[in-house]
Amino acid sequence: MCDEVFGASNFLAQIVWQKRTSPDARLNLGAAHDYVVVYAKDIVSLTLNKLDISTERSEQYKNPDNDKRGCWASVDITGQTGHATKSQFYKIVAPNGTQHEPPEGRCWALAESTFKQLVADNRIWFGTDGCSRPRKKIFLSEVEGVNAWTWWPNAEVGHNQEAAKELKMFFGATDVFQNPKPTRLLKRILKLATEPGSLTLDFFSGSATTAHAVMQLNAEDGGNRRFIMVQIPEACDEKSEAYKAGYKTIAEISKERIRR
């Protein structure tokens, strides 16, 4: 359906969301994940925002040489030879005199002149003994964010149980709406794809998690994002907790969550 609506060429990725925290005891092989399918209106002009660096990732930045610019992490400075120029094949002499050339089949990712500038600025790391293959220092203070990838663990974006607890916070019961999405999952999507003044449209509002996420994100960064939620007045089962609580349709649940 999305290929028909957006065009197959505008398919970007299929994200794997870890929606559970443990196996389902009722099933021999329970589903641990779900999918978020990502399309662009025009993939050529698409630019996604970067994500904030996680606490876990930031803790990997250290400062073994007491650099005044603070903690840093090192990255490889070799590259593939496909489009390499002569300036990317040279010999590097480490501080202790050890000589390094690019590994077989690879080149240095930096021209020699650029490499020398980085050495002069103390942005090249040769290891604690001064003889290791050089790596470039990336300072935590200069990292503006990280690119997202297609694996979204529940530790980062929430899970089904978390989503149920969020609804209980509003309605006093966990089964007012079946299989709600966690607010953190929708916030991740909004962070990637919206700006502070964006308008978000959700054609299948359900329990209005998207609206909740929009308002929460605005509260966090001072944005003025708006939303349009669409939900048909699908009737709630008369035996359901939602119906007993006075909600005759799913749309009424959506609107009440937004009000609260």
PDB file of C-alpha atoms in Angstrom:
ATOM      1  CA  MET A   1       0.000   0.000   0.000  1.00  0.00           C
ATOM      2  CA  CYS A   2       2.754   2.442   0.891  1.00  0.00           C
ATOM      3  CA  ASP A   3       4.525   1.648  -2.402  1.00  0.00           C
ATOM      4  CA  GLU A   4       1.332   2.692  -4.178  1.00  0.00           C
ATOM      5  CA  VAL A   5       0.833   5.839  -2.113  1.00  0.00           C
ATOM      6  CA  PHE A   6       4.420   7.126  -1.924  1.00  0.00           C
ATOM      7  CA  GLY A   7       6.136   5.236  -4.748  1.00  0.00           C
ATOM      8  CA  ALA A   8       8.446   2.272  -4.194  1.00  0.00           C
ATOM      9  CA  SER A   9      11.489   4.468  -4.794  1.00  0.00           C
ATOM     10  CA  ASN A  10      10.588   6.506  -1.690  1.00  0.00           C
ATOM     11  CA  PHE A  11      10.921   3.525   0.666  1.00  0.00           C
ATOM     12  CA  LEU A  12      13.647   4.392   3.174  1.00  0.00           C
ATOM     13  CA  ALA A  13      13.878   1.604   5.753  1.00  0.00           C
ATOM     14  CA  GLN A  14      12.089  -0.979   7.862  1.00  0.00           C
ATOM     15  CA  ILE A  15      12.858  -0.423  11.531  1.00  0.00           C
ATOM     16  CA  VAL A  16      12.813  -3.294  14.024  1.00  0.00           C
ATOM     17  CA  TRP A  17      11.255  -2.225  17.324  1.00  0.00           C
ATOM     18  CA  GLN A  18      11.813  -4.525  20.317  1.00  0.00           C
ATOM     19  CA  LYS A  19       8.317  -4.330  21.754  1.00  0.00           C
ATOM     20  CA  ARG A  20       8.663  -6.860  24.592  1.00  0.00           C
ATOM     21  CA  THR A  21      10.997  -7.268  27.552  1.00  0.00           C
ATOM     22  CA  SER A  22      10.728 -11.059  27.881  1.00  0.00           C
ATOM     23  CA  PRO A  23       9.346 -14.089  25.985  1.00  0.00           C
ATOM     24  CA  ASP A  24       5.610 -14.737  26.002  1.00  0.00           C
ATOM     25  CA  ALA A  25       5.120 -17.792  28.249  1.00  0.00           C
ATOM     26  CA  ARG A  26       2.001 -18.772  26.287  1.00  0.00           C
ATOM     27  CA  LEU A  27       3.869 -19.289  23.009  1.00  0.00           C
ATOM     28  CA  ASN A  28       6.624 -21.660  21.911  1.00  0.00           C
ATOM     29  CA  LEU A  29       8.219 -18.895  19.868  1.00  0.00           C
ATOM     30  CA  GLY A  30       6.792 -15.534  20.833  1.00  0.00           C
ATOM     31  CA  ALA A  31       7.221 -12.335  18.835  1.00  0.00           C
ATOM     32  CA  ALA A  32       9.705  -9.967  20.447  1.00  0.00           C
ATOM     33  CA  HIS A  33       9.569  -7.228  17.855  1.00  0.00           C
ATOM     34  CA  ASP A  34       7.390  -5.209  15.527  1.00  0.00           C
ATOM     35  CA  TYR A  35       8.132  -3.049  12.499  1.00  0.00           C
ATOM     36  CA  VAL A  36       8.091   0.653  11.707  1.00  0.00           C
ATOM     37  CA  VAL A  37       8.022   1.124   7.936  1.00  0.00           C
ATOM     38  CA  VAL A  38       9.547   4.412   6.790  1.00  0.00           C
ATOM     39  CA  TYR A  39       8.734   6.211   3.545  1.00  0.00           C
ATOM     40  CA  ALA A  40       9.530   9.699   2.324  1.00  0.00           C
ATOM     41  CA  LYS A  41       7.411  11.997   0.228  1.00  0.00           C
ATOM     42  CA  ASP A  42      10.568  12.681  -1.789  1.00  0.00           C
ATOM     43  CA  ILE A  43      13.563  10.597  -0.752  1.00  0.00           C
ATOM     44  CA  VAL A  44      15.966  12.771  -2.761  1.00  0.00           C
ATOM     45  CA  SER A  45      15.282  15.811  -0.572  1.00  0.00           C
ATOM     46  CA  LEU A  46      14.811  13.900   2.699  1.00  0.00           C
ATOM     47  CA  THR A  47      16.984  14.879   5.657  1.00  0.00           C
ATOM     48  CA  LEU A  48      16.369  13.274   9.035  1.00  0.00           C
ATOM     49  CA  ASN A  49      17.460  14.893  12.276  1.00  0.00           C
ATOM     50  CA  LYS A  50      20.169  13.379  14.433  1.00  0.00           C
ATOM     51  CA  LEU A  51      19.418  11.809  17.790  1.00  0.00           C
ATOM     52  CA  ASP A  52      20.871  12.918  21.101  1.00  0.00           C
ATOM     53  CA  ILE A  53      23.846  10.805  22.090  1.00  0.00           C
ATOM     54  CA  SER A  54      22.832   8.242  24.702  1.00  0.00           C
ATOM     55  CA  THR A  55      24.256   8.121  28.216  1.00  0.00           C
ATOM     56  CA  GLU A  56      25.658   4.673  27.441  1.00  0.00           C
ATOM     57  CA  ARG A  57      27.443   5.966  24.347  1.00  0.00           C
ATOM     58  CA  SER A  58      28.726   9.141  26.037  1.00  0.00           C
ATOM     59  CA  GLU A  59      30.289   7.032  28.778  1.00  0.00           C
ATOM     60  CA  GLN A  60      32.497   5.430  26.132  1.00  0.00           C
ATOM     61  CA  TYR A  61      34.290   8.761  25.647  1.00  0.00           C
ATOM     62  CA  LYS A  62      37.422   8.953  27.803  1.00  0.00           C
ATOM     63  CA  ASN A  63      40.393  11.290  28.186  1.00  0.00           C
ATOM     64  CA  PRO A  64      43.510   9.124  28.670  1.00  0.00           C
ATOM     65  CA  ASP A  65      45.879  11.903  27.547  1.00  0.00           C
ATOM     66  CA  ASN A  66      44.222  14.656  29.650  1.00  0.00           C
ATOM     67  CA  ASP A  67      43.336  16.716  26.581  1.00  0.00           C
ATOM     68  CA  LYS A  68      42.065  20.130  27.644  1.00  0.00           C
ATOM     69  CA  ARG A  69      39.131  19.756  25.239  1.00  0.00           C
ATOM     70  CA  GLY A  70      37.707  16.956  27.365  1.00  0.00           C
ATOM     71  CA  CYS A  71      36.622  13.383  26.732  1.00  0.00           C
ATOM     72  CA  TRP A  72      36.981  11.833  23.301  1.00  0.00           C
ATOM     73  CA  ALA A  73      36.654   8.594  21.358  1.00  0.00           C
ATOM     74  CA  SER A  74      38.907   7.452  18.525  1.00  0.00           C
ATOM     75  CA  VAL A  75      37.873   6.364  15.019  1.00  0.00           C
ATOM     76  CA  ASP A  76      39.665   4.519  12.238  1.00  0.00           C
ATOM     77  CA  ILE A  77      41.306   6.707   9.578  1.00  0.00           C
ATOM     78  CA  THR A  78      41.651   4.118   6.815  1.00  0.00           C
ATOM     79  CA  GLY A  79      39.318   3.886   3.849  1.00  0.00           C
ATOM     80  CA  GLN A  80      38.588   1.926   0.716  1.00  0.00           C
ATOM     81  CA  THR A  81      40.812   2.519  -2.281  1.00  0.00           C
ATOM     82  CA  GLY A  82      38.024   2.875  -4.876  1.00  0.00           C
ATOM     83  CA  HIS A  83      38.243   6.664  -5.232  1.00  0.00           C
ATOM     84  CA  ALA A  84      41.573   7.240  -3.479  1.00  0.00           C
ATOM     85  CA  THR A  85      44.168   9.712  -4.733  1.00  0.00           C
ATOM     86  CA  LYS A  86      47.965   9.525  -4.480  1.00  0.00           C
ATOM     87  CA  SER A  87      47.830  11.857  -1.484  1.00  0.00           C
ATOM     88  CA  GLN A  88      46.173   9.072   0.544  1.00  0.00           C
ATOM     89  CA  PHE A  89      49.108   6.644   0.243  1.00  0.00           C
ATOM     90  CA  TYR A  90      51.961   7.614   2.537  1.00  0.00           C
ATOM     91  CA  LYS A  91      54.021   6.364   5.451  1.00  0.00           C
ATOM     92  CA  ILE A  92      53.238   7.527   8.982  1.00  0.00           C
ATOM     93  CA  VAL A  93      55.870   7.553  11.685  1.00  0.00           C
ATOM     94  CA  ALA A  94      54.492   7.156  15.214  1.00  0.00           C
ATOM     95  CA  PRO A  95      56.008   9.115  18.142  1.00  0.00           C
ATOM     96  CA  ASN A  96      58.159   6.148  19.185  1.00  0.00           C
ATOM     97  CA  GLY A  97      59.473   5.693  15.635  1.00  0.00           C
ATOM     98  CA  THR A  98      57.207   2.838  14.504  1.00  0.00           C
ATOM     99  CA  GLN A  99      56.293   3.181  10.831  1.00  0.00           C
ATOM    100  CA  HIS A 100      52.759   2.580   9.596  1.00  0.00           C
ATOM    101  CA  GLU A 101      51.417   2.183   6.088  1.00  0.00           C
ATOM    102  CA  PRO A 102      47.748   1.616   5.173  1.00  0.00           C
ATOM    103  CA  PRO A 103      46.607  -2.011   5.569  1.00  0.00           C
ATOM    104  CA  GLU A 104      46.700  -4.080   2.411  1.00  0.00           C
ATOM    105  CA  GLY A 105      43.865  -3.154   0.089  1.00  0.00           C
ATOM    106  CA  ARG A 106      43.105   0.105   1.899  1.00  0.00           C
ATOM    107  CA  CYS A 107      44.377   3.693   2.027  1.00  0.00           C
ATOM    108  CA  TRP A 108      44.433   6.499   4.557  1.00  0.00           C
ATOM    109  CA  ALA A 109      41.088   8.329   4.608  1.00  0.00           C
ATOM    110  CA  LEU A 110      42.955  11.641   4.985  1.00  0.00           C
ATOM    111  CA  ALA A 111      45.327  13.391   2.652  1.00  0.00           C
ATOM    112  CA  GLU A 112      48.828  13.638   4.128  1.00  0.00           C
ATOM    113  CA  SER A 113      48.570  17.408   4.553  1.00  0.00           C
ATOM    114  CA  THR A 114      45.299  17.046   6.481  1.00  0.00           C
ATOM    115  CA  PHE A 115      46.785  14.311   8.645  1.00  0.00           C
ATOM    116  CA  LYS A 116      49.730  16.528   9.588  1.00  0.00           C
ATOM    117  CA  GLN A 117      47.352  19.329  10.568  1.00  0.00           C
ATOM    118  CA  LEU A 118      45.467  16.953  12.865  1.00  0.00           C
ATOM    119  CA  VAL A 119      48.717  15.760  14.441  1.00  0.00           C
ATOM    120  CA  ALA A 120      49.701  19.378  15.116  1.00  0.00           C
ATOM    121  CA  ASP A 121      46.300  19.937  16.764  1.00  0.00           C
ATOM    122  CA  ASN A 122      46.694  16.802  18.934  1.00  0.00           C
ATOM    123  CA  ARG A 123      43.736  15.100  17.257  1.00  0.00           C
ATOM    124  CA  ILE A 124      45.581  11.905  16.335  1.00  0.00           C
ATOM    125  CA  TRP A 125      45.992   9.088  18.855  1.00  0.00           C
ATOM    126  CA  PHE A 126      48.848   6.575  18.604  1.00  0.00           C
ATOM    127  CA  GLY A 127      47.851   4.609  21.704  1.00  0.00           C
ATOM    128  CA  THR A 128      49.156   4.899  25.234  1.00  0.00           C
ATOM    129  CA  ASP A 129      52.567   3.555  24.133  1.00  0.00           C
ATOM    130  CA  GLY A 130      52.852   5.907  21.140  1.00  0.00           C
ATOM    131  CA  CYS A 131      53.346   3.134  18.603  1.00  0.00           C
ATOM    132  CA  SER A 132      49.841   1.988  17.611  1.00  0.00           C
ATOM    133  CA  ARG A 133      48.258   2.601  14.215  1.00  0.00           C
ATOM    134  CA  PRO A 134      46.942   6.187  14.268  1.00  0.00           C
ATOM    135  CA  ARG A 135      43.281   6.954  14.938  1.00  0.00           C
ATOM    136  CA  LYS A 136      41.418  10.256  14.906  1.00  0.00           C
ATOM    137  CA  LYS A 137      40.087  11.750  18.149  1.00  0.00           C
ATOM    138  CA  ILE A 138      36.407  12.804  18.169  1.00  0.00           C
ATOM    139  CA  PHE A 139      35.561  15.023  21.139  1.00  0.00           C
ATOM    140  CA  LEU A 140      32.272  14.558  22.963  1.00  0.00           C
ATOM    141  CA  SER A 141      31.839  18.337  23.207  1.00  0.00           C
ATOM    142  CA  GLU A 142      31.837  18.538  19.398  1.00  0.00           C
ATOM    143  CA  VAL A 143      29.351  15.734  18.758  1.00  0.00           C
ATOM    144  CA  GLU A 144      26.054  17.309  17.648  1.00  0.00           C
ATOM    145  CA  GLY A 145      24.174  14.012  17.619  1.00  0.00           C
ATOM    146  CA  VAL A 146      24.180  10.544  16.128  1.00  0.00           C
ATOM    147  CA  ASN A 147      22.468   9.070  13.091  1.00  0.00           C
ATOM    148  CA  ALA A 148      19.618   6.680  13.774  1.00  0.00           C
ATOM    149  CA  TRP A 149      19.718   3.080  12.600  1.00  0.00           C
ATOM    150  CA  THR A 150      17.065   0.406  12.130  1.00  0.00           C
ATOM    151  CA  TRP A 151      17.401  -1.390  15.498  1.00  0.00           C
ATOM    152  CA  TRP A 152      15.341   0.295  18.226  1.00  0.00           C
ATOM    153  CA  PRO A 153      15.653  -1.590  21.545  1.00  0.00           C
ATOM    154  CA  ASN A 154      12.962  -1.132  24.175  1.00  0.00           C
ATOM    155  CA  ALA A 155      15.507   0.395  26.537  1.00  0.00           C
ATOM    156  CA  GLU A 156      15.567   3.397  24.198  1.00  0.00           C
ATOM    157  CA  VAL A 157      11.989   3.669  22.909  1.00  0.00           C
ATOM    158  CA  GLY A 158       9.787   1.748  25.344  1.00  0.00           C
ATOM    159  CA  HIS A 159       7.757  -1.447  25.142  1.00  0.00           C
ATOM    160  CA  ASN A 160       4.170  -2.699  25.347  1.00  0.00           C
ATOM    161  CA  GLN A 161       4.122  -2.968  29.131  1.00  0.00           C
ATOM    162  CA  GLU A 162       5.326   0.612  29.446  1.00  0.00           C
ATOM    163  CA  ALA A 163       2.586   1.784  27.094  1.00  0.00           C
ATOM    164  CA  ALA A 164      -0.055  -0.001  29.170  1.00  0.00           C
ATOM    165  CA  LYS A 165       1.225   1.696  32.335  1.00  0.00           C
ATOM    166  CA  GLU A 166       0.995   5.084  30.626  1.00  0.00           C
ATOM    167  CA  LEU A 167      -2.696   4.504  29.896  1.00  0.00           C
ATOM    168  CA  LYS A 168      -3.273   3.355  33.448  1.00  0.00           C
ATOM    169  CA  MET A 169      -1.829   6.657  34.626  1.00  0.00           C
ATOM    170  CA  PHE A 170      -4.616   8.458  32.720  1.00  0.00           C
ATOM    171  CA  PHE A 171      -7.538   6.078  33.018  1.00  0.00           C
ATOM    172  CA  GLY A 172      -6.838   3.998  36.112  1.00  0.00           C
ATOM    173  CA  ALA A 173      -6.925   0.711  34.177  1.00  0.00           C
ATOM    174  CA  THR A 174      -4.371  -1.005  31.909  1.00  0.00           C
ATOM    175  CA  ASP A 175      -6.849  -2.538  29.455  1.00  0.00           C
ATOM    176  CA  VAL A 176      -8.849   0.501  28.355  1.00  0.00           C
ATOM    177  CA  PHE A 177      -7.187   0.182  24.946  1.00  0.00           C
ATOM    178  CA  GLN A 178      -5.542  -2.913  23.495  1.00  0.00           C
ATOM    179  CA  ASN A 179      -1.881  -2.783  22.397  1.00  0.00           C
ATOM    180  CA  PRO A 180      -1.132   0.938  22.761  1.00  0.00           C
ATOM    181  CA  LYS A 181       2.247   2.228  21.609  1.00  0.00           C
ATOM    182  CA  PRO A 182       4.701   3.735  24.122  1.00  0.00           C
ATOM    183  CA  THR A 183       5.109   7.486  24.025  1.00  0.00           C
ATOM    184  CA  ARG A 184       8.889   7.117  23.747  1.00  0.00           C
ATOM    185  CA  LEU A 185       8.513   5.258  20.443  1.00  0.00           C
ATOM    186  CA  LEU A 186       6.503   8.084  18.900  1.00  0.00           C
ATOM    187  CA  LYS A 187       8.839  10.691  20.376  1.00  0.00           C
ATOM    188  CA  ARG A 188      11.780   8.992  18.604  1.00  0.00           C
ATOM    189  CA  ILE A 189       9.903   9.249  15.305  1.00  0.00           C
ATOM    190  CA  LEU A 190       9.017  12.890  15.931  1.00  0.00           C
ATOM    191  CA  LYS A 191      12.591  13.776  16.867  1.00  0.00           C
ATOM    192  CA  LEU A 192      13.841  12.318  13.607  1.00  0.00           C
ATOM    193  CA  ALA A 193      11.203  13.712  11.270  1.00  0.00           C
ATOM    194  CA  THR A 194       9.852  16.980  12.689  1.00  0.00           C
ATOM    195  CA  GLU A 195      10.970  20.489  13.510  1.00  0.00           C
ATOM    196  CA  PRO A 196       9.688  22.592  16.458  1.00  0.00           C
ATOM    197  CA  GLY A 197       6.902  24.055  14.282  1.00  0.00           C
ATOM    198  CA  SER A 198       5.873  20.921  12.384  1.00  0.00           C
ATOM    199  CA  LEU A 199       2.369  19.545  11.915  1.00  0.00           C
ATOM    200  CA  THR A 200       1.968  15.777  12.458  1.00  0.00           C
ATOM    201  CA  LEU A 201      -0.918  13.783  11.007  1.00  0.00           C
ATOM    202  CA  ASP A 202      -1.910  10.383  12.406  1.00  0.00           C
ATOM    203  CA  PHE A 203      -4.612   8.647  10.373  1.00  0.00           C
ATOM    204  CA  PHE A 204      -4.980   5.835  12.920  1.00  0.00           C
ATOM    205  CA  SER A 205      -4.990   7.641  16.237  1.00  0.00           C
ATOM    206  CA  GLY A 206      -5.986   4.731  18.499  1.00  0.00           C
ATOM    207  CA  SER A 207      -5.315   5.866  22.055  1.00  0.00           C
ATOM    208  CA  ALA A 208      -3.720   9.126  20.771  1.00  0.00           C
ATOM    209  CA  THR A 209      -0.145   8.253  21.711  1.00  0.00           C
ATOM    210  CA  THR A 210       1.053  10.492  18.875  1.00  0.00           C
ATOM    211  CA  ALA A 211      -0.740  13.508  20.343  1.00  0.00           C
ATOM    212  CA  HIS A 212       0.713  12.712  23.759  1.00  0.00           C
ATOM    213  CA  ALA A 213       4.213  12.494  22.258  1.00  0.00           C
ATOM    214  CA  VAL A 214       3.820  15.806  20.402  1.00  0.00           C
ATOM    215  CA  MET A 215       2.766  17.640  23.560  1.00  0.00           C
ATOM    216  CA  GLN A 216       5.480  15.998  25.633  1.00  0.00           C
ATOM    217  CA  LEU A 217       8.187  16.904  23.127  1.00  0.00           C
ATOM    218  CA  ASN A 218       6.948  20.503  23.001  1.00  0.00           C
ATOM    219  CA  ALA A 219       7.166  20.653  26.794  1.00  0.00           C
ATOM    220  CA  GLU A 220      10.754  19.407  26.667  1.00  0.00           C
ATOM    221  CA  ASP A 221      12.183  21.676  23.960  1.00  0.00           C
ATOM    222  CA  GLY A 222       9.758  24.619  23.876  1.00  0.00           C
ATOM    223  CA  GLY A 223       8.512  23.691  20.412  1.00  0.00           C
ATOM    224  CA  ASN A 224       5.150  24.548  18.869  1.00  0.00           C
ATOM    225  CA  ARG A 225       4.414  21.290  17.067  1.00  0.00           C
ATOM    226  CA  ARG A 226       0.771  20.633  16.261  1.00  0.00           C
ATOM    227  CA  PHE A 227      -1.127  17.458  15.502  1.00  0.00           C
ATOM    228  CA  ILE A 228      -4.180  16.157  13.668  1.00  0.00           C
ATOM    229  CA  MET A 229      -5.518  12.863  15.007  1.00  0.00           C
ATOM    230  CA  VAL A 230      -7.959  10.789  12.937  1.00  0.00           C
ATOM    231  CA  GLN A 231      -9.913   7.924  14.522  1.00  0.00           C
ATOM    232  CA  ILE A 232     -13.172   6.437  13.288  1.00  0.00           C
ATOM    233  CA  PRO A 233     -15.815   6.036  16.018  1.00  0.00           C
ATOM    234  CA  GLU A 234     -15.206   2.283  16.297  1.00  0.00           C
ATOM    235  CA  ALA A 235     -17.469   0.893  18.996  1.00  0.00           C
ATOM    236  CA  CYS A 236     -15.924  -0.504  22.174  1.00  0.00           C
ATOM    237  CA  ASP A 237     -16.997  -3.973  23.210  1.00  0.00           C
ATOM    238  CA  GLU A 238     -19.767  -3.718  25.797  1.00  0.00           C
ATOM    239  CA  LYS A 239     -17.837  -6.144  28.004  1.00  0.00           C
ATOM    240  CA  SER A 240     -14.610  -4.101  27.817  1.00  0.00           C
ATOM    241  CA  GLU A 241     -13.178  -1.973  30.624  1.00  0.00           C
ATOM    242  CA  ALA A 242     -13.382   1.053  28.340  1.00  0.00           C
ATOM    243  CA  TYR A 243     -17.129   0.618  27.833  1.00  0.00           C
ATOM    244  CA  LYS A 244     -17.673   0.082  31.555  1.00  0.00           C
ATOM    245  CA  ALA A 245     -15.764   3.320  32.190  1.00  0.00           C
ATOM    246  CA  GLY A 246     -18.157   5.202  29.921  1.00  0.00           C
ATOM    247  CA  TYR A 247     -16.255   5.213  26.625  1.00  0.00           C
ATOM    248  CA  LYS A 248     -18.554   3.987  23.884  1.00  0.00           C
ATOM    249  CA  THR A 249     -16.014   4.363  21.057  1.00  0.00           C
ATOM    250  CA  ILE A 250     -12.232   4.328  20.608  1.00  0.00           C
ATOM    251  CA  ALA A 251     -12.430   7.939  19.427  1.00  0.00           C
ATOM    252  CA  GLU A 252     -13.775   8.937  22.847  1.00  0.00           C
ATOM    253  CA  ILE A 253     -10.733   7.317  24.474  1.00  0.00           C
ATOM    254  CA  SER A 254      -8.450   9.281  22.148  1.00  0.00           C
ATOM    255  CA  LYS A 255     -10.102  12.602  22.886  1.00  0.00           C
ATOM    256  CA  GLU A 256     -10.128  11.999  26.636  1.00  0.00           C
ATOM    257  CA  ARG A 257      -6.407  11.206  26.679  1.00  0.00           C
ATOM    258  CA  ILE A 258      -5.687  14.431  24.800  1.00  0.00           C
ATOM    259  CA  ARG A 259      -7.816  16.435  27.251  1.00  0.00           C
ATOM    260  CA  ARG A 260      -6.105  14.894  30.256  1.00  0.00           C
TER     261      ARG A 260
END
